[in-house]
mmCIF file of C-alpha atoms in Angstrom:
data_model
loop_
_atom_site.group_PDB
_atom_site.id
_atom_site.type_symbol
_atom_site.label_atom_id
_atom_site.label_comp_id
_atom_site.label_asym_id
_atom_site.label_seq_id
_atom_site.Cartn_x
_atom_site.Cartn_y
_atom_site.Cartn_z
ATOM 1 C CA MET R 1000 0.000 0.000 0.000
ATOM 2 C CA LEU R 1001 2.738 2.490 0.899
ATOM 3 C CA ARG R 1002 4.574 1.650 -2.302
ATOM 4 C CA GLU R 1003 1.431 2.678 -4.159
ATOM 5 C CA ILE R 1004 1.324 6.010 -2.283
ATOM 6 C CA GLN R 1005 5.004 6.618 -3.015
ATOM 7 C CA LYS R 1006 4.438 6.213 -6.742
ATOM 8 C CA LYS R 1007 1.622 8.747 -6.924
ATOM 9 C CA PRO R 1008 2.592 12.093 -8.526
ATOM 10 C CA VAL R 1009 -0.032 13.844 -6.364
ATOM 11 C CA ARG R 1010 -1.042 12.746 -2.865
ATOM 12 C CA ARG R 1011 -3.996 13.871 -0.795
ATOM 13 C CA VAL R 1012 -3.049 14.328 2.823
ATOM 14 C CA VAL R 1013 -4.789 15.545 5.976
ATOM 15 C CA GLY R 1014 -2.523 17.452 8.354
ATOM 16 C CA MET R 1015 -3.641 18.089 11.933
ATOM 17 C CA MET R 1016 -2.254 20.335 14.629
ATOM 18 C CA SER R 1017 -3.182 21.110 18.216
ATOM 19 C CA GLY R 1018 -0.982 23.760 19.768
ATOM 20 C CA THR R 1019 0.111 24.923 23.198
ATOM 21 C CA SER R 1020 -2.908 27.225 23.488
ATOM 22 C CA VAL R 1021 -5.107 24.083 23.635
ATOM 23 C CA ASP R 1022 -7.826 25.740 21.575
ATOM 24 C CA GLY R 1023 -8.727 22.638 19.606
ATOM 25 C CA VAL R 1024 -7.780 20.685 16.494
ATOM 26 C CA ASP R 1025 -6.833 22.316 13.189
ATOM 27 C CA ALA R 1026 -7.229 20.030 10.165
ATOM 28 C CA ALA R 1027 -6.089 20.863 6.627
ATOM 29 C CA VAL R 1028 -6.793 18.751 3.561
ATOM 30 C CA VAL R 1029 -4.117 19.328 0.933
ATOM 31 C CA GLU R 1030 -2.882 18.020 -2.376
ATOM 32 C CA ILE R 1031 0.899 17.618 -2.579
ATOM 33 C CA GLY R 1032 2.710 17.301 -5.902
ATOM 34 C CA GLY R 1033 5.854 18.634 -7.497
ATOM 35 C CA SER R 1034 9.377 17.561 -6.610
ATOM 36 C CA ALA R 1035 10.830 16.701 -3.216
ATOM 37 C CA GLY R 1036 12.799 19.955 -3.120
ATOM 38 C CA GLU R 1037 10.027 22.150 -4.470
ATOM 39 C CA PRO R 1038 6.648 20.641 -3.565
ATOM 40 C CA GLN R 1039 3.449 22.128 -4.910
ATOM 41 C CA VAL R 1040 0.804 22.356 -2.203
ATOM 42 C CA LYS R 1041 -2.861 23.147 -2.736
ATOM 43 C CA LEU R 1042 -5.161 23.691 0.239
ATOM 44 C CA LEU R 1043 -8.484 21.952 -0.430
ATOM 45 C CA ALA R 1044 -10.200 22.564 2.904
ATOM 46 C CA PHE R 1045 -9.469 23.732 6.412
ATOM 47 C CA GLU R 1046 -11.469 23.340 9.581
ATOM 48 C CA SER R 1047 -10.850 24.058 13.249
ATOM 49 C CA GLN R 1048 -12.735 22.048 15.849
ATOM 50 C CA PRO R 1049 -12.608 23.468 19.395
ATOM 51 C CA TYR R 1050 -12.024 21.105 22.268
ATOM 52 C CA PRO R 1051 -15.093 20.540 24.471
ATOM 53 C CA PRO R 1052 -14.587 22.642 27.639
ATOM 54 C CA ALA R 1053 -14.415 19.556 29.885
ATOM 55 C CA VAL R 1054 -11.743 17.994 27.683
ATOM 56 C CA ARG R 1055 -9.735 21.218 27.594
ATOM 57 C CA GLU R 1056 -9.816 21.356 31.379
ATOM 58 C CA GLN R 1057 -8.555 17.784 31.605
ATOM 59 C CA ILE R 1058 -5.721 18.522 29.173
ATOM 60 C CA PHE R 1059 -4.566 21.473 31.256
ATOM 61 C CA ALA R 1060 -4.407 19.175 34.282
ATOM 62 C CA LEU R 1061 -1.883 17.060 32.372
ATOM 63 C CA PHE R 1062 0.558 19.973 32.189
ATOM 64 C CA ARG R 1063 1.184 19.676 35.934
ATOM 65 C CA PRO R 1064 3.211 16.662 37.106
ATOM 66 C CA GLU R 1065 1.237 16.466 40.336
ATOM 67 C CA THR R 1066 -2.051 15.956 38.463
ATOM 68 C CA ALA R 1067 -0.805 14.165 35.324
ATOM 69 C CA THR R 1068 -1.247 10.627 36.640
ATOM 70 C CA VAL R 1069 -0.514 7.768 34.270
ATOM 71 C CA ASP R 1070 -4.165 6.687 34.074
ATOM 72 C CA LYS R 1071 -5.254 10.205 33.064
ATOM 73 C CA VAL R 1072 -2.516 10.488 30.427
ATOM 74 C CA GLY R 1073 -3.450 7.092 28.986
ATOM 75 C CA TYR R 1074 -7.144 7.910 28.892
ATOM 76 C CA MET R 1075 -6.613 11.279 27.222
ATOM 77 C CA ASN R 1076 -4.244 9.730 24.679
ATOM 78 C CA PHE R 1077 -7.071 7.548 23.406
ATOM 79 C CA LEU R 1078 -9.815 10.169 23.792
ATOM 80 C CA LEU R 1079 -7.844 12.642 21.689
ATOM 81 C CA GLY R 1080 -7.363 9.935 19.083
ATOM 82 C CA GLU R 1081 -11.158 9.783 18.796
ATOM 83 C CA LEU R 1082 -11.474 13.582 18.559
ATOM 84 C CA TYR R 1083 -8.701 13.846 15.972
ATOM 85 C CA ALA R 1084 -10.343 11.158 13.879
ATOM 86 C CA GLN R 1085 -13.618 13.099 13.953
ATOM 87 C CA SER R 1086 -11.793 16.289 12.937
ATOM 88 C CA ALA R 1087 -10.071 14.549 10.036
ATOM 89 C CA LEU R 1088 -13.319 13.049 8.743
ATOM 90 C CA SER R 1089 -15.123 16.377 9.062
ATOM 91 C CA ALA R 1090 -12.411 18.219 7.099
ATOM 92 C CA ILE R 1091 -12.476 15.505 4.428
ATOM 93 C CA ARG R 1092 -16.228 15.974 4.040
ATOM 94 C CA LYS R 1093 -15.747 19.732 3.825
ATOM 95 C CA ALA R 1094 -13.336 19.158 0.933
ATOM 96 C CA GLY R 1095 -16.061 17.163 -0.843
ATOM 97 C CA LEU R 1096 -14.006 13.979 -0.566
ATOM 98 C CA ARG R 1097 -14.358 10.529 0.989
ATOM 99 C CA PRO R 1098 -11.886 8.834 3.370
ATOM 100 C CA GLU R 1099 -10.804 6.465 0.578
ATOM 101 C CA ASP R 1100 -9.722 9.541 -1.421
ATOM 102 C CA ILE R 1101 -7.082 10.359 1.221
ATOM 103 C CA ASP R 1102 -3.652 8.745 1.137
ATOM 104 C CA VAL R 1103 -2.384 9.559 4.624
ATOM 105 C CA ILE R 1104 -3.073 11.581 7.768
ATOM 106 C CA GLY R 1105 -0.362 13.438 9.674
ATOM 107 C CA SER R 1106 -1.225 14.331 13.284
ATOM 108 C CA HIS R 1107 1.058 16.330 15.549
ATOM 109 C CA GLY R 1108 -0.949 15.486 18.668
ATOM 110 C CA GLN R 1109 -1.206 17.502 21.864
ATOM 111 C CA THR R 1110 2.039 18.282 23.655
ATOM 112 C CA ILE R 1111 1.745 17.796 27.395
ATOM 113 C CA TRP R 1112 5.463 17.884 28.238
ATOM 114 C CA HIS R 1113 8.591 18.855 26.355
ATOM 115 C CA GLU R 1114 12.094 18.701 27.849
ATOM 116 C CA PRO R 1115 14.620 19.507 25.094
ATOM 117 C CA SER R 1116 17.704 19.837 27.326
ATOM 118 C CA PRO R 1117 19.542 16.616 28.255
ATOM 119 C CA CYS R 1118 19.246 15.838 31.949
ATOM 120 C CA GLY R 1119 21.836 13.032 32.276
ATOM 121 C CA LYS R 1120 20.841 12.036 35.811
ATOM 122 C CA ASP R 1121 21.176 8.288 35.094
ATOM 123 C CA GLY R 1122 24.265 8.544 32.956
ATOM 124 C CA TYR R 1123 22.507 9.114 29.637
ATOM 125 C CA PRO R 1124 21.901 12.489 27.929
ATOM 126 C CA ILE R 1125 18.132 12.014 27.948
ATOM 127 C CA ARG R 1126 15.872 14.486 26.165
ATOM 128 C CA TYR R 1127 12.193 13.652 26.184
ATOM 129 C CA THR R 1128 8.835 14.808 24.965
ATOM 130 C CA VAL R 1129 5.228 13.654 25.235
ATOM 131 C CA GLN R 1130 2.585 14.232 22.556
ATOM 132 C CA ILE R 1131 -0.718 12.406 22.965
ATOM 133 C CA GLY R 1132 -3.547 11.585 20.554
ATOM 134 C CA GLU R 1133 -3.200 7.920 19.631
ATOM 135 C CA GLY R 1134 -2.409 7.429 15.938
ATOM 136 C CA SER R 1135 -3.728 3.867 15.965
ATOM 137 C CA VAL R 1136 -7.155 5.162 17.007
ATOM 138 C CA ILE R 1137 -7.134 7.734 14.193
ATOM 139 C CA ALA R 1138 -6.187 5.065 11.649
ATOM 140 C CA ALA R 1139 -8.832 2.643 12.948
ATOM 141 C CA ARG R 1140 -11.652 5.196 12.899
ATOM 142 C CA THR R 1141 -10.816 6.722 9.508
ATOM 143 C CA GLY R 1142 -9.425 3.729 7.640
ATOM 144 C CA ILE R 1143 -6.481 5.934 6.606
ATOM 145 C CA PRO R 1144 -2.769 5.296 7.364
ATOM 146 C CA THR R 1145 -1.765 7.776 10.056
ATOM 147 C CA VAL R 1146 1.619 9.273 10.931
ATOM 148 C CA SER R 1147 1.967 10.657 14.467
ATOM 149 C CA ASP R 1148 4.505 11.256 17.266
ATOM 150 C CA PHE R 1149 6.932 13.154 15.053
ATOM 151 C CA ARG R 1150 9.255 14.830 17.541
ATOM 152 C CA VAL R 1151 10.838 11.772 19.167
ATOM 153 C CA ALA R 1152 12.898 10.742 16.123
ATOM 154 C CA ASP R 1153 14.724 14.078 16.090
ATOM 155 C CA MET R 1154 15.375 13.931 19.839
ATOM 156 C CA ALA R 1155 16.747 10.397 19.501
ATOM 157 C CA VAL R 1156 19.598 11.792 17.368
ATOM 158 C CA GLY R 1157 20.392 14.668 19.693
ATOM 159 C CA GLY R 1158 17.902 17.285 18.504
ATOM 160 C CA GLN R 1159 15.506 19.361 20.549
ATOM 161 C CA GLY R 1160 12.495 17.934 18.731
ATOM 162 C CA ALA R 1161 11.451 21.470 17.835
ATOM 163 C CA PRO R 1162 10.736 23.557 15.979
ATOM 164 C CA LEU R 1163 9.554 21.290 13.164
ATOM 165 C CA VAL R 1164 7.550 23.665 10.958
ATOM 166 C CA PRO R 1165 10.727 25.310 9.503
ATOM 167 C CA PHE R 1166 11.173 22.222 7.333
ATOM 168 C CA SER R 1167 7.983 23.041 5.438
ATOM 169 C CA GLU R 1168 8.722 26.770 5.545
ATOM 170 C CA TYR R 1169 12.029 26.198 3.793
ATOM 171 C CA LEU R 1170 10.309 24.204 1.063
ATOM 172 C CA LEU R 1171 7.459 26.683 0.532
ATOM 173 C CA TYR R 1172 8.691 30.203 1.373
ATOM 174 C CA ARG R 1173 12.388 30.635 0.598
ATOM 175 C CA ARG R 1174 13.410 33.415 -1.772
ATOM 176 C CA GLU R 1175 16.450 33.900 -3.953
ATOM 177 C CA LYS R 1176 17.209 37.551 -3.240
ATOM 178 C CA GLU R 1177 15.624 38.347 0.142
ATOM 179 C CA THR R 1178 16.063 37.208 3.701
ATOM 180 C CA ILE R 1179 12.678 36.797 5.335
ATOM 181 C CA LEU R 1180 11.501 35.848 8.800
ATOM 182 C CA LEU R 1181 8.521 33.601 9.423
ATOM 183 C CA GLN R 1182 7.016 34.181 12.851
ATOM 184 C CA ASN R 1183 4.381 31.859 14.198
ATOM 185 C CA ILE R 1184 2.473 33.194 17.183
ATOM 186 C CA GLY R 1185 0.621 30.333 18.777
ATOM 187 C CA GLY R 1186 0.829 29.653 22.488
ATOM 188 C CA ILE R 1187 4.587 30.009 22.058
ATOM 189 C CA GLY R 1188 6.232 32.265 19.478
ATOM 190 C CA ASN R 1189 8.754 30.771 17.100
ATOM 191 C CA MET R 1190 10.857 32.349 14.369
ATOM 192 C CA THR R 1191 12.316 30.792 11.228
ATOM 193 C CA VAL R 1192 15.137 32.604 9.443
ATOM 194 C CA LEU R 1193 15.319 31.989 5.682
ATOM 195 C CA PRO R 1194 18.441 33.689 4.318
ATOM 196 C CA ALA R 1195 18.406 34.694 0.659
ATOM 197 C CA ALA R 1196 19.009 31.652 -1.581
ATOM 198 C CA ALA R 1197 19.409 29.547 1.558
ATOM 199 C CA LYS R 1198 20.596 25.967 1.526
ATOM 200 C CA PRO R 1199 18.912 23.644 4.042
ATOM 201 C CA GLU R 1200 21.866 23.810 6.428
ATOM 202 C CA GLU R 1201 21.691 27.621 6.465
ATOM 203 C CA VAL R 1202 18.132 27.772 7.792
ATOM 204 C CA TYR R 1203 17.729 28.212 11.508
ATOM 205 C CA ALA R 1204 14.817 28.661 13.855
ATOM 206 C CA PHE R 1205 14.030 28.909 17.543
ATOM 207 C CA ASP R 1206 11.302 29.763 20.007
ATOM 208 C CA THR R 1207 11.233 33.483 20.714
ATOM 209 C CA GLY R 1208 9.276 33.081 23.968
ATOM 210 C CA PRO R 1209 5.606 33.454 24.833
ATOM 211 C CA GLY R 1210 3.218 34.016 21.953
ATOM 212 C CA ASN R 1211 -0.423 34.064 23.021
ATOM 213 C CA MET R 1212 0.100 31.929 26.106
ATOM 214 C CA ILE R 1213 0.508 34.652 28.717
ATOM 215 C CA ILE R 1214 -2.035 36.950 27.044
ATOM 216 C CA ASP R 1215 -4.613 34.145 27.037
ATOM 217 C CA ALA R 1216 -3.902 33.186 30.639
ATOM 218 C CA VAL R 1217 -4.163 36.772 31.886
ATOM 219 C CA VAL R 1218 -7.433 37.386 30.019
ATOM 220 C CA THR R 1219 -8.858 34.108 31.327
ATOM 221 C CA ALA R 1220 -7.952 35.037 34.906
ATOM 222 C CA LEU R 1221 -9.224 38.603 34.665
ATOM 223 C CA SER R 1222 -12.548 37.518 33.156
ATOM 224 C CA GLU R 1223 -12.880 34.557 35.542
ATOM 225 C CA GLY R 1224 -13.062 32.256 32.546
ATOM 226 C CA ARG R 1225 -15.674 34.157 30.557
ATOM 227 C CA GLN R 1226 -13.022 34.931 27.914
ATOM 228 C CA THR R 1227 -10.054 32.747 27.054
ATOM 229 C CA PHE R 1228 -8.252 35.158 24.707
ATOM 230 C CA ASP R 1229 -8.192 38.831 23.747
ATOM 231 C CA GLU R 1230 -10.271 38.678 20.572
ATOM 232 C CA GLY R 1231 -8.833 41.008 17.961
ATOM 233 C CA GLY R 1232 -6.663 42.591 20.663
ATOM 234 C CA ARG R 1233 -9.564 44.783 21.749
ATOM 235 C CA LEU R 1234 -8.893 44.650 25.499
ATOM 236 C CA GLY R 1235 -5.191 45.381 25.075
ATOM 237 C CA ALA R 1236 -5.990 48.226 22.685
ATOM 238 C CA GLY R 1237 -7.702 50.092 25.514
ATOM 239 C CA GLY R 1238 -4.682 49.957 27.815
ATOM 240 C CA ARG R 1239 -1.233 51.443 28.179
ATOM 241 C CA VAL R 1240 1.975 49.452 28.548
ATOM 242 C CA ASP R 1241 3.369 49.608 32.078
ATOM 243 C CA PRO R 1242 7.150 50.157 31.703
ATOM 244 C CA GLU R 1243 7.988 48.825 35.172
ATOM 245 C CA LEU R 1244 6.244 45.497 34.663
ATOM 246 C CA LEU R 1245 7.528 45.170 31.110
ATOM 247 C CA ALA R 1246 11.117 45.781 32.227
ATOM 248 C CA GLN R 1247 10.739 43.146 34.938
ATOM 249 C CA LEU R 1248 9.362 40.560 32.504
ATOM 250 C CA GLN R 1249 12.184 41.272 30.067
ATOM 251 C CA GLN R 1250 14.673 39.918 32.624
ATOM 252 C CA GLU R 1251 13.565 36.326 32.014
ATOM 253 C CA PRO R 1252 16.832 34.400 31.329
ATOM 254 C CA TYR R 1253 15.300 32.447 28.436
ATOM 255 C CA TYR R 1254 15.543 35.471 26.148
ATOM 256 C CA THR R 1255 19.353 35.474 26.262
ATOM 257 C CA ARG R 1256 19.962 31.724 26.058
ATOM 258 C CA PRO R 1257 22.119 30.619 23.100
ATOM 259 C CA LEU R 1258 20.656 28.789 20.109
ATOM 260 C CA PRO R 1259 19.261 26.249 19.499
ATOM 261 C CA LYS R 1260 16.522 26.761 22.055
ATOM 262 C CA THR R 1261 12.887 25.881 22.545
ATOM 263 C CA THR R 1262 10.436 26.475 25.338
ATOM 264 C CA GLY R 1263 6.853 25.818 26.294
ATOM 265 C CA ARG R 1264 4.257 25.739 28.996
ATOM 266 C CA GLU R 1265 6.818 24.339 31.435
ATOM 267 C CA LEU R 1266 8.315 27.862 31.647
ATOM 268 C CA PHE R 1267 5.598 30.267 30.502
ATOM 269 C CA GLY R 1268 2.566 28.428 31.849
ATOM 270 C CA GLU R 1269 0.295 28.849 34.854
ATOM 271 C CA GLN R 1270 3.058 29.425 37.402
ATOM 272 C CA TYR R 1271 4.545 32.229 35.321
ATOM 273 C CA THR R 1272 1.184 33.933 34.904
ATOM 274 C CA ALA R 1273 0.468 33.548 38.611
ATOM 275 C CA ARG R 1274 3.570 35.620 39.387
ATOM 276 C CA ILE R 1275 2.367 38.377 37.049
ATOM 277 C CA LEU R 1276 -1.043 38.448 38.712
ATOM 278 C CA GLU R 1277 0.591 38.510 42.145
ATOM 279 C CA TRP R 1278 2.726 41.514 41.104
ATOM 280 C CA ARG R 1279 -0.398 43.301 39.964
ATOM 281 C CA ARG R 1280 -1.997 42.957 43.414
ATOM 282 C CA THR R 1281 0.556 45.403 44.812
ATOM 283 C CA HIS R 1282 0.614 47.766 41.843
ATOM 284 C CA PRO R 1283 -2.286 49.911 40.567
ATOM 285 C CA LEU R 1284 -2.796 48.616 37.067
ATOM 286 C CA SER R 1285 -6.048 48.327 35.138
ATOM 287 C CA ASP R 1286 -7.076 45.129 33.390
ATOM 288 C CA ALA R 1287 -6.516 46.763 30.005
ATOM 289 C CA ASP R 1288 -3.057 48.009 31.032
ATOM 290 C CA LEU R 1289 -2.056 44.526 32.179
ATOM 291 C CA VAL R 1290 -3.198 42.933 28.911
ATOM 292 C CA ALA R 1291 -1.466 45.656 26.877
ATOM 293 C CA THR R 1292 1.777 45.056 28.779
ATOM 294 C CA VAL R 1293 1.898 41.276 28.282
ATOM 295 C CA THR R 1294 0.915 41.789 24.636
ATOM 296 C CA ASP R 1295 3.838 44.149 24.126
ATOM 297 C CA LEU R 1296 6.076 41.625 25.893
ATOM 298 C CA THR R 1297 5.379 39.182 23.055
ATOM 299 C CA ALA R 1298 6.156 41.877 20.459
ATOM 300 C CA TRP R 1299 9.333 42.902 22.280
ATOM 301 C CA SER R 1300 10.539 39.292 22.567
ATOM 302 C CA ILE R 1301 10.213 38.832 18.803
ATOM 303 C CA VAL R 1302 12.106 42.019 17.956
ATOM 304 C CA ASP R 1303 14.714 41.296 20.631
ATOM 305 C CA ALA R 1304 15.234 37.840 19.100
ATOM 306 C CA TYR R 1305 15.767 39.412 15.677
ATOM 307 C CA GLU R 1306 18.349 41.835 17.078
ATOM 308 C CA ARG R 1307 20.090 39.180 19.162
ATOM 309 C CA TYR R 1308 20.177 36.202 16.792
ATOM 310 C CA VAL R 1309 19.600 37.457 13.250
ATOM 311 C CA HIS R 1310 20.475 41.077 12.520
ATOM 312 C CA GLN R 1311 24.245 40.745 12.890
ATOM 313 C CA ARG R 1312 24.240 38.080 10.161
ATOM 314 C CA TYR R 1313 21.304 39.017 7.938
ATOM 315 C CA HIS R 1314 19.073 41.998 7.348
ATOM 316 C CA ALA R 1315 15.519 40.797 6.811
ATOM 317 C CA SER R 1316 13.244 42.611 4.410
ATOM 318 C CA GLU R 1317 10.061 41.394 6.090
ATOM 319 C CA ILE R 1318 8.600 39.242 8.824
ATOM 320 C CA VAL R 1319 5.542 37.161 7.921
ATOM 321 C CA VAL R 1320 3.309 36.504 10.907
ATOM 322 C CA GLY R 1321 1.040 33.477 11.214
ATOM 323 C CA GLY R 1322 -0.851 31.646 13.922
ATOM 324 C CA GLY R 1323 -3.627 32.933 16.141
ATOM 325 C CA GLY R 1324 -1.574 35.956 17.187
ATOM 326 C CA SER R 1325 -1.778 37.340 13.667
ATOM 327 C CA TYR R 1326 -5.425 38.228 14.362
ATOM 328 C CA ASN R 1327 -4.521 40.306 17.405
ATOM 329 C CA GLN R 1328 -4.422 43.799 15.912
ATOM 330 C CA THR R 1329 -2.878 45.285 19.051
ATOM 331 C CA LEU R 1330 -0.021 42.779 18.892
ATOM 332 C CA LEU R 1331 0.507 43.469 15.198
ATOM 333 C CA GLY R 1332 0.554 47.193 15.954
ATOM 334 C CA PHE R 1333 3.241 46.736 18.611
ATOM 335 C CA LEU R 1334 5.275 44.626 16.185
ATOM 336 C CA LYS R 1335 5.043 47.209 13.411
ATOM 337 C CA ARG R 1336 6.054 50.003 15.774
ATOM 338 C CA ARG R 1337 9.064 48.068 17.072
ATOM 339 C CA PHE R 1338 10.208 46.785 13.656
ATOM 340 C CA ALA R 1339 9.733 50.055 11.740
ATOM 341 C CA PRO R 1340 13.083 51.618 12.814
ATOM 342 C CA ARG R 1341 14.817 48.424 11.678
ATOM 343 C CA GLY R 1342 13.382 48.578 8.160
ATOM 344 C CA VAL R 1343 11.516 45.274 8.482
ATOM 345 C CA ALA R 1344 7.990 45.152 7.065
ATOM 346 C CA VAL R 1345 5.389 43.214 9.074
ATOM 347 C CA ARG R 1346 3.000 41.112 6.989
ATOM 348 C CA THR R 1347 0.636 38.234 7.636
ATOM 349 C CA GLN R 1348 0.166 34.875 5.936
ATOM 350 C CA GLU R 1349 -2.977 36.254 4.311
ATOM 351 C CA ASP R 1350 -0.931 39.034 2.692
ATOM 352 C CA LEU R 1351 0.970 36.262 0.871
ATOM 353 C CA GLY R 1352 -2.162 34.364 -0.136
ATOM 354 C CA TRP R 1353 -1.834 31.705 2.569
ATOM 355 C CA SER R 1354 -3.834 30.982 5.721
ATOM 356 C CA SER R 1355 -2.558 31.843 9.190
ATOM 357 C CA ASP R 1356 -4.931 29.292 10.677
ATOM 358 C CA ALA R 1357 -3.986 26.435 8.368
ATOM 359 C CA LYS R 1358 -0.217 26.956 8.169
ATOM 360 C CA GLU R 1359 0.892 24.486 10.853
ATOM 361 C CA ALA R 1360 -1.661 21.843 9.855
ATOM 362 C CA VAL R 1361 -0.344 22.088 6.281
ATOM 363 C CA ALA R 1362 3.170 21.648 7.656
ATOM 364 C CA PHE R 1363 2.267 18.344 9.293
ATOM 365 C CA ALA R 1364 0.661 17.168 6.079
ATOM 366 C CA LEU R 1365 4.020 17.753 4.382
ATOM 367 C CA LEU R 1366 5.914 16.038 7.200
ATOM 368 C CA ALA R 1367 3.629 13.003 6.983
ATOM 369 C CA ASP R 1368 3.992 12.869 3.202
ATOM 370 C CA CYS R 1369 7.770 12.769 3.570
ATOM 371 C CA CYS R 1370 7.533 10.056 6.211
ATOM 372 C CA VAL R 1371 5.505 7.626 4.083
ATOM 373 C CA ARG R 1372 7.865 8.336 1.176
ATOM 374 C CA GLU R 1373 10.811 7.450 3.481
ATOM 375 C CA ARG R 1374 12.428 10.872 3.159
ATOM 376 C CA PRO R 1375 14.081 12.886 5.955
ATOM 377 C CA ASN R 1376 11.767 15.613 7.215
ATOM 378 C CA THR R 1377 13.921 17.570 9.647
ATOM 379 C CA LEU R 1378 16.456 20.389 9.459
ATOM 380 C CA PRO R 1379 19.326 19.528 11.843
ATOM 381 C CA SER R 1380 20.548 23.133 11.622
ATOM 382 C CA VAL R 1381 17.262 24.114 13.266
ATOM 383 C CA THR R 1382 16.813 21.427 15.917
ATOM 384 C CA GLY R 1383 20.484 20.820 16.743
ATOM 385 C CA ALA R 1384 20.316 17.139 15.792
ATOM 386 C CA ARG R 1385 23.420 15.258 14.667
ATOM 387 C CA GLU R 1386 21.712 14.190 11.459
ATOM 388 C CA ALA R 1387 18.418 14.415 9.622
ATOM 389 C CA ALA R 1388 15.797 11.897 10.660
ATOM 390 C CA VAL R 1389 12.632 10.495 9.134
ATOM 391 C CA MET R 1390 10.160 11.585 11.790
ATOM 392 C CA GLY R 1391 6.830 9.995 12.505
ATOM 393 C CA LYS R 1392 5.348 6.670 13.601
ATOM 394 C CA LEU R 1393 3.060 4.925 11.154
ATOM 395 C CA SER R 1394 -0.237 3.396 12.251
ATOM 396 C CA LEU R 1395 -2.087 1.254 9.718
ATOM 397 C CA PRO R 1396 -5.846 0.733 9.794
ATOM 398 C CA ALA R 1397 -7.151 -2.765 10.457
ATOM 399 C CA GLY R 1398 -7.107 -5.016 7.428
ATOM 400 C CA ARG R 1399 -4.100 -3.368 5.799
ATOM 401 C CA GLU R 1400 -0.949 -5.365 5.095
ATOM 402 C CA ALA R 1401 1.553 -5.093 7.925
ATOM 403 C CA THR R 1402 4.527 -5.659 5.595
ATOM 404 C CA CYS R 1403 3.707 -2.837 3.209
ATOM 405 C CA ILE R 1404 7.097 -1.103 3.498
#
C-alpha cells in the first residue's frame, strides 16, 4: 500500500495540529505534488474544531506533574485519538471527498510535556517529549494510514524535537534575493530565518518566547473564565503598557539563552502567569493596562530575538506573521512600531495568499507525506540534531498489510 502512495505524482493528505494554546484541532486537507525539493501544495479545505470545555480542562491538568497521573494520560491519549479522527473526517467531508480519497493523515498530537535539554541524571543524555492523541485510534476510525509522534525521532539523534515547521517553511517560502523571517504566534512564538538563496543547512529557527500563552492566561484570569483570549486585541488596545512590569518581565533568562533553544508551557505556563497576577496585586494597574503590557512583551521578545540572533548576520526585508496571534491587531501594531526603525515590514500569511490558521496543519501534512515516502523531514541546523531523521510513527488501519514497506 505504501509503495502505491510513493508512486503517486499527487497525494492527498490531511494534516492536523493542536498547539500549546489548547484551543482545539486544526485540520487541513491538501494536495501535494511537485518535486521533493520544491513541492506544490494546494489547500483543499481547512477546519478548526474546538475542544469541548471539559476535555480542555482535563488537558490542562496534564501539564502539571502532580495531576498528570498515568491513568489520566493514557485515557486522554485515546480520547484525543477519537477527537482527531472526527476532525479529520469532518475536514475531508468539507473538501467534498471521501476517506478512501485520502492517502495519509499526519497528526502532531497535543504536547503535554517537552524537555529539550539533556538531563543526564542516570548517565545518559536524555531528552524527552510527550505528545498524545493515539495514531492507531485515528487510523482505525478513519481507515487511513496515520503518521503521528513526530518529535521523538529528532530527539533520539540529539535534537531538541522542535521547531519542526521550519522544514515546510524552507520548502514553501524561501526566496532567492531576500532574507525573510517567518514568525508563528501560537501559544509560544517561534521564528524561522530563511536567508536569501538559503541551503537547508543555512536555515535556523528557535522559540522566541511566549506568543499568546501569557495573554490568554491573563485574560482568562481577569474575566474569571468568561473569555479565554483577547479577541482582535480589543482589550489590550484600551490599555497602556506599564514600563515597570515590562522591564521586569524582560529579565527572564530564556531570552538570552544561546541557540538552538525551545520552550513551552513548562516555563511560561500557569506558574509564570500567577507571578504576574501577584505583582499586579501590589501595583495599581487596570485590566486593560495589564493585557497591553503582556501583549507588548510578546512583540518585544520577537524584535529582541531578531536583534540578538539574526540582525548581525542578515538583514531581513520582512517578517511574515502566522498563527492565532496574527489576528490580534494590538499585537501586530506593537510589532510594526518596534520593527519600523529596523526597516523590516510586518505582513501576515494572508498578505501572501496563505492561511494563518492552516499553516501548521499544512506543515504536518508535508511532514507526513515525507515520512511515508521514506524521506528525511527535519532540518538539523534548526533542531540541533546530529543528522536528519525520518520523523513519525506509522499506524495502519485494520485489514491493511503489515509488511507494506
